[in-house]
Amino acid sequence: MNIDTALSDRPLTVSEINRIIKETFRDRFYNLLIEGEVSGFRPSTSGHWYFTLKDRDSQISAVMFRFARTQSAYVPQNGDRVLVWGSVDVYEPRGTYQIICQTIKRSGDGDILLELEKRKAYYQSMGYFDLELKKPIPRHPSRVGIVTAPGGAAVEDMLNTLKKRAPSLDVVIYPCLVQGESAAEDIAAQIDNANMIPMCDVLIVGRGGGSKEDLLPFSDPLVIEAIHRSDIPIISAVGHEIDYSLSDYTADARAITPTEGAAMASEGIFRDREELKNLNETLSAVMKEKVLRAAAGIIRENELKALMMTKLKKPSIPSTQHMMAILSSRFSSSAMKTSLLSDALTPGLRAKALRAEAALKGAAGTAVRDVRMKAERAEATVSSLSAECRTAIERKYSSSRSRLDALSAAAEALSPLEVLRRGYAIATLPDGTAVRSSDEVKAGDILSVRVMKGIIRTEVLEEKK
């Protein structure tokens, strides 16, 4: 194609003008050595490297295809200053141009990293990062402020985390830009606004992940100064774990992600809820064990009572009638033997036998009376023992029931929820310490008062000793 003729002969299609530009670039912009700072580096699954080369005033897209990339021992990182050798080419379907890199090597740190290191050293020398300046994150905040872009994934993650871990917490969103030229001014203004009307006990300042350029507003002097002068404790939650901004060093605490920032702000309330849950479970388990043990005792006593009643109904001592029958049978047998023997005796011996028989009858009668008296005394003793055993068993049963009722009442009285249900309340200082005496507070203190349902924020007007 004759370019001069094509440009003046007739109207050009979009494809034709892109092709003309491509051929012009290919003919004139080749074997170039370019220096710049790597930004937005992203290796693709196909093996190519895509990134941007930039300086203070401008930037250009770059690509290093897989074949050339395999010849390089150096893997560029965002912020590196590099030298690349290649040619400029046009991607016709989109009309964009880029540098096709053949080689790449590192030549030093980029302008952004150098500027951030200088800024970090300056504020460190000013004492902005000193540990003694760090304010403690309140253990039981009543309201949390979030300085971030509204509608993004980061704010949704934070809200979901707070709702799950501490549903009683109030949340205030301070919407701002988190990327771009005016983002730093916006972030700093919202931090100042939150301090101007101090509704929140803690602020989370942050955003989701991004390139180093995307996160630069959180290292801007405006944001660093706003965090430093904030009276409200601030959690910096910018990007991912590998991302560091100067706000992380200046803030009172650093979270590796926005989600962790929300978890950090709600940690005290979450731990208390878990402890209360564990206490309730322990109390329920103890009560269940005591009830089961008492029930087992009652069952054992009932079984013992039934066994005793069975024994009492079937005493092992023979009855009087049974003893009399045995003795009568034995006496009749002896008398018969004496009668048969007497028929064979001489008159003198017969008389002796008769006297012996009479003596035997008398002895038998005496034995029967003795047995009858002993049997009657035994029956009276058994009857008395039965009544005493029955009374003792009933007394033991009644005592066990009383102990079980007392234990149940005591366990219910000890329940923390039962105490709050009766109208009592628990007052705590901002640091979570429970107030036990008026000596521990002074006029102007803000207290959190936990009642059966919810928490009341109140101010001490006057302390009375």
Short mmCIF file of C-alpha atoms in Angstrom, two decimals:
data_model
loop_
_atom_site.label_atom_id
_atom_site.label_comp_id
_atom_site.label_asym_id
_atom_site.label_seq_id
_atom_site.Cartn_x
_atom_site.Cartn_y
_atom_site.Cartn_z
CA MET A 1 0.00 0.00 0.00
CA ASN A 2 1.27 3.48 -0.95
CA ILE A 3 0.69 5.39 2.27
CA ASP A 4 0.84 8.87 0.74
CA THR A 5 -1.67 7.91 -1.96
CA ALA A 6 -3.94 6.12 0.53
CA LEU A 7 -4.05 9.11 2.86
CA SER A 8 -5.21 11.56 0.18
CA ASP A 9 -7.03 9.48 -2.40
CA ARG A 10 -10.26 8.47 -0.57
CA PRO A 11 -11.85 7.95 2.86
CA LEU A 12 -10.17 5.24 4.90
CA THR A 13 -11.78 2.45 6.85
CA VAL A 14 -10.85 1.92 10.51
CA SER A 15 -9.01 -1.26 9.60
CA GLU A 16 -7.01 0.56 6.93
CA ILE A 17 -5.86 3.37 9.20
CA ASN A 18 -4.85 0.88 11.91
CA ARG A 19 -2.89 -1.13 9.35
CA ILE A 20 -1.13 2.04 8.10
CA ILE A 21 -0.18 3.00 11.69
CA LYS A 22 1.05 -0.53 12.38
CA GLU A 23 3.30 -0.52 9.30
CA THR A 24 4.61 2.95 10.16
CA PHE A 25 5.48 1.92 13.71
CA ARG A 26 7.07 -1.32 12.57
CA ASP A 27 9.24 0.47 10.03
CA ARG A 28 10.40 3.30 12.29
CA PHE A 29 10.19 2.17 15.97
CA TYR A 30 12.30 -0.96 16.28
CA ASN A 31 15.45 -1.98 18.23
CA LEU A 32 14.59 0.56 20.93
CA LEU A 33 16.18 0.68 24.40
CA ILE A 34 13.64 2.06 26.88
CA GLU A 35 13.98 2.71 30.61
CA GLY A 36 11.00 2.84 32.93
CA GLU A 37 9.34 1.57 36.09
CA VAL A 38 7.36 -1.69 36.09
CA SER A 39 3.74 -1.42 37.17
CA GLY A 40 0.74 -3.75 37.00
CA PHE A 41 2.89 -6.82 36.30
CA ARG A 42 0.70 -9.83 35.52
CA PRO A 43 1.96 -13.13 34.12
CA SER A 44 -0.65 -15.00 32.07
CA THR A 45 -1.47 -18.70 31.98
CA SER A 46 -0.14 -18.81 28.41
CA GLY A 47 3.33 -17.88 29.69
CA HIS A 48 3.39 -14.25 28.47
CA TRP A 49 4.23 -11.27 30.71
CA TYR A 50 2.04 -8.19 30.56
CA PHE A 51 2.97 -4.98 32.38
CA THR A 52 3.21 -1.20 32.10
CA LEU A 53 6.34 0.90 31.80
CA LYS A 54 5.98 4.35 33.33
CA ASP A 55 7.85 7.42 34.51
CA ARG A 56 6.64 10.49 36.37
CA ASP A 57 4.61 11.86 33.46
CA SER A 58 3.59 9.03 31.16
CA GLN A 59 3.21 5.30 30.64
CA ILE A 60 3.12 2.70 27.86
CA SER A 61 1.88 -0.91 27.71
CA ALA A 62 4.43 -3.67 27.30
CA VAL A 63 4.40 -7.41 26.65
CA MET A 64 7.09 -10.06 26.71
CA PHE A 65 5.99 -13.20 24.90
CA ARG A 66 6.75 -16.64 26.23
CA PHE A 67 9.73 -17.42 23.97
CA ALA A 68 11.55 -14.22 24.95
CA ARG A 69 10.52 -14.60 28.59
CA THR A 70 12.15 -18.04 28.83
CA GLN A 71 15.48 -16.47 27.83
CA SER A 72 15.40 -14.11 30.83
CA ALA A 73 16.65 -15.13 34.29
CA TYR A 74 15.17 -11.99 35.81
CA VAL A 75 11.48 -11.78 36.82
CA PRO A 76 10.35 -8.16 37.11
CA GLN A 77 8.47 -6.88 40.16
CA ASN A 78 6.18 -3.90 40.48
CA GLY A 79 8.24 -0.86 41.36
CA ASP A 80 11.45 -2.10 39.69
CA ARG A 81 13.28 0.24 37.35
CA VAL A 82 14.16 -1.74 34.20
CA LEU A 83 15.78 -1.49 30.80
CA VAL A 84 13.94 -3.20 27.95
CA TRP A 85 14.99 -3.74 24.35
CA GLY A 86 12.27 -4.17 21.77
CA SER A 87 10.00 -2.66 19.15
CA VAL A 88 6.70 -0.78 19.11
CA ASP A 89 3.81 -2.63 17.49
CA VAL A 90 0.08 -1.97 16.98
CA TYR A 91 -2.67 -4.41 17.88
CA GLU A 92 -4.99 -3.76 14.97
CA PRO A 93 -8.31 -5.14 16.33
CA ARG A 94 -8.28 -2.58 19.16
CA GLY A 95 -6.07 0.10 17.69
CA THR A 96 -3.69 0.03 20.66
CA TYR A 97 0.07 0.04 20.64
CA GLN A 98 2.60 -1.54 22.95
CA ILE A 99 6.26 -2.42 23.30
CA ILE A 100 7.17 -5.95 22.30
CA CYS A 101 10.09 -6.69 24.64
CA GLN A 102 12.91 -9.00 23.58
CA THR A 103 15.06 -8.58 26.69
CA ILE A 104 14.58 -7.03 30.14
CA LYS A 105 16.93 -6.34 33.02
CA ARG A 106 16.68 -4.51 36.31
CA SER A 107 18.41 -1.13 36.65
CA GLY A 108 17.31 -0.12 40.16
CA ASP A 109 14.29 0.83 42.25
CA GLY A 110 11.51 2.77 40.62
CA ASP A 111 10.52 6.34 41.43
CA ILE A 112 7.44 5.25 43.40
CA LEU A 113 9.36 2.94 45.72
CA LEU A 114 12.10 5.52 46.22
CA GLU A 115 9.53 8.19 47.04
CA LEU A 116 7.72 5.91 49.51
CA GLU A 117 10.97 4.99 51.26
CA LYS A 118 11.88 8.66 51.61
CA ARG A 119 8.41 9.46 52.95
CA LYS A 120 8.54 6.53 55.36
CA ALA A 121 11.93 7.63 56.71
CA TYR A 122 10.67 11.18 57.20
CA TYR A 123 7.57 10.28 59.20
CA GLN A 124 9.50 7.71 61.20
CA SER A 125 11.96 10.44 62.21
CA MET A 126 8.98 12.60 63.24
CA GLY A 127 7.84 9.85 65.64
CA TYR A 128 4.59 9.06 63.79
CA PHE A 129 5.22 5.31 64.02
CA ASP A 130 6.25 5.20 67.73
CA LEU A 131 4.58 2.41 69.70
CA GLU A 132 3.88 4.65 72.70
CA LEU A 133 1.57 6.73 70.51
CA LYS A 134 -0.60 3.75 69.64
CA LYS A 135 -4.07 3.95 71.20
CA PRO A 136 -5.62 0.67 72.40
CA ILE A 137 -8.42 -0.76 70.30
CA PRO A 138 -11.52 -0.80 72.58
CA ARG A 139 -12.58 -4.27 73.65
CA HIS A 140 -16.29 -3.49 73.72
CA PRO A 141 -17.06 -0.77 71.16
CA SER A 142 -20.68 0.22 70.74
CA ARG A 143 -20.24 1.74 67.27
CA VAL A 144 -17.67 1.13 64.51
CA GLY A 145 -16.89 3.54 61.67
CA ILE A 146 -15.67 2.37 58.25
CA VAL A 147 -13.84 4.78 55.92
CA THR A 148 -13.89 3.18 52.47
CA ALA A 149 -15.61 3.15 49.09
CA PRO A 150 -19.33 2.32 49.37
CA GLY A 151 -20.72 -0.60 47.40
CA GLY A 152 -17.42 -2.43 46.98
CA ALA A 153 -16.52 -5.99 47.91
CA ALA A 154 -14.36 -4.79 50.81
CA VAL A 155 -17.16 -2.98 52.62
CA GLU A 156 -19.50 -5.93 52.08
CA ASP A 157 -16.93 -8.30 53.60
CA MET A 158 -16.50 -6.02 56.62
CA LEU A 159 -20.25 -5.63 57.19
CA ASN A 160 -20.83 -9.38 56.93
CA THR A 161 -18.00 -10.08 59.38
CA LEU A 162 -19.32 -7.56 61.92
CA LYS A 163 -22.87 -8.87 61.62
CA LYS A 164 -21.73 -12.44 62.18
CA ARG A 165 -19.35 -11.79 65.07
CA ALA A 166 -21.05 -8.88 66.87
CA PRO A 167 -24.64 -8.31 65.68
CA SER A 168 -25.21 -5.76 68.47
CA LEU A 169 -22.63 -3.35 67.00
CA ASP A 170 -23.78 -0.19 65.23
CA VAL A 171 -21.86 0.63 62.02
CA VAL A 172 -21.37 4.02 60.34
CA ILE A 173 -20.06 4.15 56.75
CA TYR A 174 -17.92 7.19 55.81
CA PRO A 175 -17.95 6.93 51.98
CA CYS A 176 -14.89 8.10 50.06
CA LEU A 177 -12.82 7.47 46.96
CA VAL A 178 -10.00 4.98 47.53
CA GLN A 179 -8.24 5.27 44.16
CA GLY A 180 -7.27 8.13 41.90
CA GLU A 181 -5.87 11.65 42.23
CA SER A 182 -8.44 12.98 44.73
CA ALA A 183 -8.69 9.79 46.81
CA ALA A 184 -6.16 10.85 49.47
CA GLU A 185 -7.94 14.15 50.08
CA ASP A 186 -11.27 12.30 50.32
CA ILE A 187 -9.98 9.70 52.80
CA ALA A 188 -8.37 12.33 55.04
CA ALA A 189 -11.55 14.45 55.04
CA GLN A 190 -13.70 11.53 56.19
CA ILE A 191 -11.27 10.68 59.01
CA ASP A 192 -11.52 14.30 60.16
CA ASN A 193 -15.32 14.21 59.87
CA ALA A 194 -15.51 11.12 62.06
CA ASN A 195 -13.46 12.93 64.73
CA MET A 196 -15.44 16.16 64.43
CA ILE A 197 -18.64 14.37 65.54
CA PRO A 198 -17.23 11.45 67.57
CA MET A 199 -19.99 8.87 67.27
CA CYS A 200 -17.64 5.91 66.83
CA ASP A 201 -15.35 4.12 69.28
CA VAL A 202 -13.03 2.82 66.54
CA LEU A 203 -12.45 3.47 62.81
CA ILE A 204 -11.48 0.99 60.09
CA VAL A 205 -9.70 2.75 57.20
CA GLY A 206 -9.00 0.65 54.13
CA ARG A 207 -9.89 -1.00 50.84
CA GLY A 208 -9.42 -4.27 48.96
CA GLY A 209 -6.33 -5.30 47.02
CA GLY A 210 -4.82 -3.58 44.00
CA SER A 211 -1.58 -2.51 42.38
CA LYS A 212 0.95 -0.33 44.18
CA GLU A 213 -0.39 2.65 42.28
CA ASP A 214 -3.94 1.83 43.37
CA LEU A 215 -2.88 1.76 47.04
CA LEU A 216 -0.83 4.99 46.90
CA PRO A 217 -3.56 7.20 48.47
CA PHE A 218 -3.11 5.35 51.77
CA SER A 219 0.56 6.41 51.79
CA ASP A 220 -0.21 10.04 50.97
CA PRO A 221 0.86 12.70 53.50
CA LEU A 222 -2.74 13.92 53.81
CA VAL A 223 -3.91 10.49 55.00
CA ILE A 224 -0.87 9.95 57.23
CA GLU A 225 -1.45 13.31 58.95
CA ALA A 226 -5.20 12.64 59.38
CA ILE A 227 -4.55 9.24 60.99
CA HIS A 228 -1.89 10.75 63.28
CA ARG A 229 -4.18 13.49 64.64
CA SER A 230 -7.23 11.24 65.05
CA ASP A 231 -8.52 10.93 68.62
CA ILE A 232 -10.44 7.80 67.63
CA PRO A 233 -8.35 4.60 67.48
CA ILE A 234 -7.79 3.57 63.83
CA ILE A 235 -7.29 0.14 62.27
CA SER A 236 -5.54 0.26 58.89
CA ALA A 237 -6.90 -2.49 56.61
CA VAL A 238 -5.45 -1.92 53.14
CA GLY A 239 -5.09 -4.59 50.42
CA HIS A 240 -3.79 -8.06 51.17
CA GLU A 241 -1.19 -9.49 53.53
CA ILE A 242 1.73 -8.72 51.19
CA ASP A 243 0.62 -5.09 50.70
CA TYR A 244 2.06 -2.40 52.97
CA SER A 245 1.02 1.24 53.03
CA LEU A 246 2.31 4.00 55.28
CA SER A 247 -1.13 4.07 56.91
CA ASP A 248 -0.27 0.62 58.34
CA TYR A 249 2.66 2.14 60.24
CA THR A 250 0.80 5.26 61.41
CA ALA A 251 -2.46 3.64 62.52
CA ASP A 252 -3.00 2.19 65.99
CA ALA A 253 -3.31 -1.34 64.56
CA ARG A 254 -2.76 -3.03 61.20
CA ALA A 255 -5.04 -5.68 59.70
CA ILE A 256 -3.80 -7.71 56.73
CA THR A 257 -7.23 -7.51 55.01
CA PRO A 258 -10.45 -5.50 55.46
CA THR A 259 -12.14 -8.66 56.76
CA GLU A 260 -9.50 -9.04 59.46
CA GLY A 261 -9.95 -5.36 60.32
CA ALA A 262 -13.63 -6.01 61.06
CA ALA A 263 -12.69 -9.09 63.10
CA MET A 264 -10.17 -7.03 65.09
CA ALA A 265 -12.74 -4.32 65.87
CA SER A 266 -15.27 -6.90 67.12
CA GLU A 267 -12.83 -9.25 68.88
CA GLY A 268 -13.82 -8.38 72.45
CA ILE A 269 -17.56 -8.72 71.88
CA PHE A 270 -17.06 -11.94 69.91
CA ARG A 271 -14.94 -13.48 72.71
CA ASP A 272 -17.50 -12.50 75.35
CA ARG A 273 -20.30 -14.06 73.30
CA GLU A 274 -18.28 -17.25 72.91
CA GLU A 275 -17.50 -17.31 76.65
CA LEU A 276 -21.16 -16.78 77.55
CA LYS A 277 -22.12 -19.54 75.14
CA ASN A 278 -19.57 -21.90 76.71
CA LEU A 279 -20.76 -20.99 80.22
CA ASN A 280 -24.36 -21.70 79.28
CA GLU A 281 -23.36 -25.04 77.78
CA THR A 282 -21.32 -25.92 80.88
CA LEU A 283 -24.17 -24.91 83.19
CA SER A 284 -26.63 -26.97 81.17
CA ALA A 285 -24.28 -29.97 81.25
CA VAL A 286 -23.80 -29.67 85.04
CA MET A 287 -27.53 -29.35 85.60
CA LYS A 288 -28.22 -32.34 83.38
CA GLU A 289 -25.62 -34.40 85.22
CA LYS A 290 -27.06 -33.46 88.64
CA VAL A 291 -30.61 -34.22 87.53
CA LEU A 292 -29.56 -37.58 86.08
CA ARG A 293 -27.62 -38.42 89.24
CA ALA A 294 -30.58 -37.48 91.46
CA ALA A 295 -32.96 -39.46 89.24
CA ALA A 296 -30.63 -42.48 89.45
CA GLY A 297 -30.59 -42.13 93.26
CA ILE A 298 -34.38 -42.06 93.38
CA ILE A 299 -34.56 -45.14 91.16
CA ARG A 300 -32.08 -46.97 93.44
CA GLU A 301 -34.10 -46.00 96.54
CA ASN A 302 -37.33 -47.14 94.91
CA GLU A 303 -35.71 -50.45 94.01
CA LEU A 304 -34.42 -50.86 97.60
CA LYS A 305 -37.85 -50.04 98.98
CA ALA A 306 -39.50 -52.60 96.70
CA LEU A 307 -36.91 -55.23 97.71
CA MET A 308 -37.49 -54.57 101.43
CA MET A 309 -41.25 -54.77 101.01
CA THR A 310 -40.86 -58.11 99.24
CA LYS A 311 -38.67 -59.43 102.07
CA LEU A 312 -41.12 -58.23 104.70
CA LYS A 313 -44.04 -59.93 102.97
CA LYS A 314 -42.12 -63.29 102.96
CA PRO A 315 -40.25 -63.59 106.30
CA SER A 316 -37.91 -66.56 106.66
CA ILE A 317 -39.03 -67.25 110.31
CA PRO A 318 -41.50 -70.25 110.44
CA SER A 319 -45.02 -69.41 111.65
CA THR A 320 -46.41 -70.68 114.98
CA GLN A 321 -48.85 -73.06 113.26
CA HIS A 322 -45.98 -74.55 111.24
CA MET A 323 -43.88 -75.15 114.36
CA MET A 324 -46.84 -76.70 116.21
CA ALA A 325 -47.54 -79.10 113.34
CA ILE A 326 -43.91 -80.25 113.29
CA LEU A 327 -43.83 -80.83 117.05
CA SER A 328 -47.22 -82.62 117.04
CA SER A 329 -46.07 -84.90 114.27
CA ARG A 330 -42.91 -85.75 116.12
CA PHE A 331 -44.84 -86.33 119.41
CA SER A 332 -47.40 -88.62 117.72
CA SER A 333 -44.57 -90.70 116.25
CA SER A 334 -42.96 -91.06 119.66
CA ALA A 335 -46.22 -92.02 121.35
CA MET A 336 -46.92 -94.70 118.77
CA LYS A 337 -43.49 -96.17 119.29
CA THR A 338 -44.03 -96.16 123.07
CA SER A 339 -47.44 -97.92 122.76
CA LEU A 340 -46.07 -100.69 120.59
CA LEU A 341 -43.17 -101.19 122.92
CA SER A 342 -45.37 -101.35 126.03
CA ASP A 343 -47.33 -104.37 124.73
CA ALA A 344 -44.15 -106.40 124.75
CA LEU A 345 -42.98 -105.37 128.23
CA THR A 346 -43.48 -107.01 131.61
CA PRO A 347 -45.88 -105.27 134.07
CA GLY A 348 -42.99 -103.58 135.93
CA LEU A 349 -41.36 -102.32 132.79
CA ARG A 350 -44.74 -101.30 131.39
CA ALA A 351 -45.31 -99.05 134.41
CA LYS A 352 -41.95 -97.36 133.86
CA ALA A 353 -42.76 -96.90 130.19
CA LEU A 354 -46.08 -95.28 131.05
CA ARG A 355 -44.37 -92.92 133.45
CA ALA A 356 -41.83 -92.07 130.78
CA GLU A 357 -44.63 -91.44 128.29
CA ALA A 358 -46.36 -89.06 130.71
CA ALA A 359 -43.09 -87.21 131.29
CA LEU A 360 -42.56 -87.00 127.53
CA LYS A 361 -46.05 -85.50 127.04
CA GLY A 362 -45.35 -82.87 129.68
CA ALA A 363 -42.01 -81.98 128.13
CA ALA A 364 -43.61 -81.79 124.69
CA GLY A 365 -46.27 -79.41 125.95
CA THR A 366 -43.66 -77.19 127.54
CA ALA A 367 -41.59 -77.18 124.32
CA VAL A 368 -44.62 -76.24 122.24
CA ARG A 369 -45.43 -73.31 124.54
CA ASP A 370 -41.79 -72.12 124.41
CA VAL A 371 -41.74 -72.33 120.62
CA ARG A 372 -45.04 -70.47 120.38
CA MET A 373 -43.75 -67.63 122.57
CA LYS A 374 -40.50 -67.36 120.60
CA ALA A 375 -42.37 -67.33 117.30
CA GLU A 376 -44.73 -64.60 118.51
CA ARG A 377 -41.79 -62.47 119.69
CA ALA A 378 -40.06 -62.99 116.31
CA GLU A 379 -43.17 -61.92 114.42
CA ALA A 380 -43.48 -58.80 116.60
CA THR A 381 -39.80 -57.96 115.96
CA VAL A 382 -40.20 -58.44 112.21
CA SER A 383 -43.29 -56.21 112.21
CA SER A 384 -41.45 -53.49 114.12
CA LEU A 385 -38.45 -53.70 111.77
CA SER A 386 -40.76 -53.47 108.75
CA ALA A 387 -42.35 -50.27 110.02
CA GLU A 388 -38.93 -48.71 110.82
CA CYS A 389 -37.49 -49.66 107.41
CA ARG A 390 -40.52 -48.27 105.63
CA THR A 391 -40.24 -44.99 107.58
CA ALA A 392 -36.48 -44.73 106.89
CA ILE A 393 -36.94 -45.33 103.16
CA GLU A 394 -39.70 -42.73 102.90
CA ARG A 395 -37.55 -40.22 104.85
CA LYS A 396 -34.55 -40.87 102.51
CA TYR A 397 -36.74 -40.45 99.43
CA SER A 398 -38.19 -37.17 100.71
CA SER A 399 -34.70 -35.84 101.53
CA SER A 400 -33.39 -36.66 98.02
CA ARG A 401 -36.32 -34.92 96.40
CA SER A 402 -35.73 -31.81 98.53
CA ARG A 403 -32.01 -31.74 97.60
CA LEU A 404 -32.86 -32.04 93.89
CA ASP A 405 -35.37 -29.15 94.08
CA ALA A 406 -32.82 -26.98 95.93
CA LEU A 407 -30.08 -27.70 93.36
CA SER A 408 -32.40 -26.83 90.47
CA ALA A 409 -33.41 -23.54 92.12
CA ALA A 410 -29.77 -22.64 92.87
CA ALA A 411 -28.66 -23.38 89.30
CA GLU A 412 -31.39 -21.16 87.87
CA ALA A 413 -30.47 -18.36 90.29
CA LEU A 414 -26.80 -18.54 89.24
CA SER A 415 -27.59 -18.14 85.52
CA PRO A 416 -26.23 -14.77 84.20
CA LEU A 417 -29.36 -14.36 82.10
CA GLU A 418 -31.56 -14.90 85.16
CA VAL A 419 -29.72 -12.10 87.00
CA LEU A 420 -30.31 -9.69 84.09
CA ARG A 421 -33.92 -10.90 83.75
CA ARG A 422 -34.63 -9.80 87.32
CA GLY A 423 -33.86 -6.21 86.40
CA TYR A 424 -30.19 -5.99 87.26
CA ALA A 425 -27.67 -4.47 84.84
CA ILE A 426 -23.88 -4.54 84.29
CA ALA A 427 -22.07 -1.24 83.75
CA THR A 428 -18.65 -1.22 82.07
CA LEU A 429 -16.04 1.47 81.36
CA PRO A 430 -14.89 2.12 77.76
CA ASP A 431 -12.01 -0.32 78.24
CA GLY A 432 -14.45 -3.11 79.23
CA THR A 433 -13.80 -3.04 83.00
CA ALA A 434 -16.91 -3.73 85.07
CA VAL A 435 -17.94 -0.89 87.43
CA ARG A 436 -18.23 -2.13 91.01
CA SER A 437 -18.04 1.17 92.93
CA SER A 438 -18.87 4.83 92.35
CA ASP A 439 -15.21 5.54 93.14
CA GLU A 440 -14.28 4.00 89.77
CA VAL A 441 -16.13 6.64 87.68
CA LYS A 442 -16.17 10.40 87.39
CA ALA A 443 -18.52 12.94 85.88
CA GLY A 444 -18.37 12.86 82.10
CA ASP A 445 -17.44 9.18 81.80
CA ILE A 446 -19.30 7.23 79.12
CA LEU A 447 -20.56 3.87 80.38
CA SER A 448 -22.01 0.85 78.57
CA VAL A 449 -24.92 -0.60 80.54
CA ARG A 450 -25.86 -4.15 79.55
CA VAL A 451 -29.46 -5.11 80.37
CA MET A 452 -31.47 -8.22 79.52
CA LYS A 453 -31.95 -7.06 75.91
CA GLY A 454 -29.25 -4.83 74.48
CA ILE A 455 -26.75 -2.23 75.69
CA ILE A 456 -27.43 1.35 76.81
CA ARG A 457 -24.78 4.05 76.39
CA THR A 458 -24.98 6.60 79.22
CA GLU A 459 -22.91 9.50 80.58
CA VAL A 460 -22.08 9.95 84.29
CA LEU A 461 -23.50 13.34 85.40
CA GLU A 462 -22.41 13.14 89.04
CA GLU A 463 -20.57 10.62 91.17
CA LYS A 464 -21.76 9.97 94.71
CA LYS A 465 -19.38 8.25 97.09
#
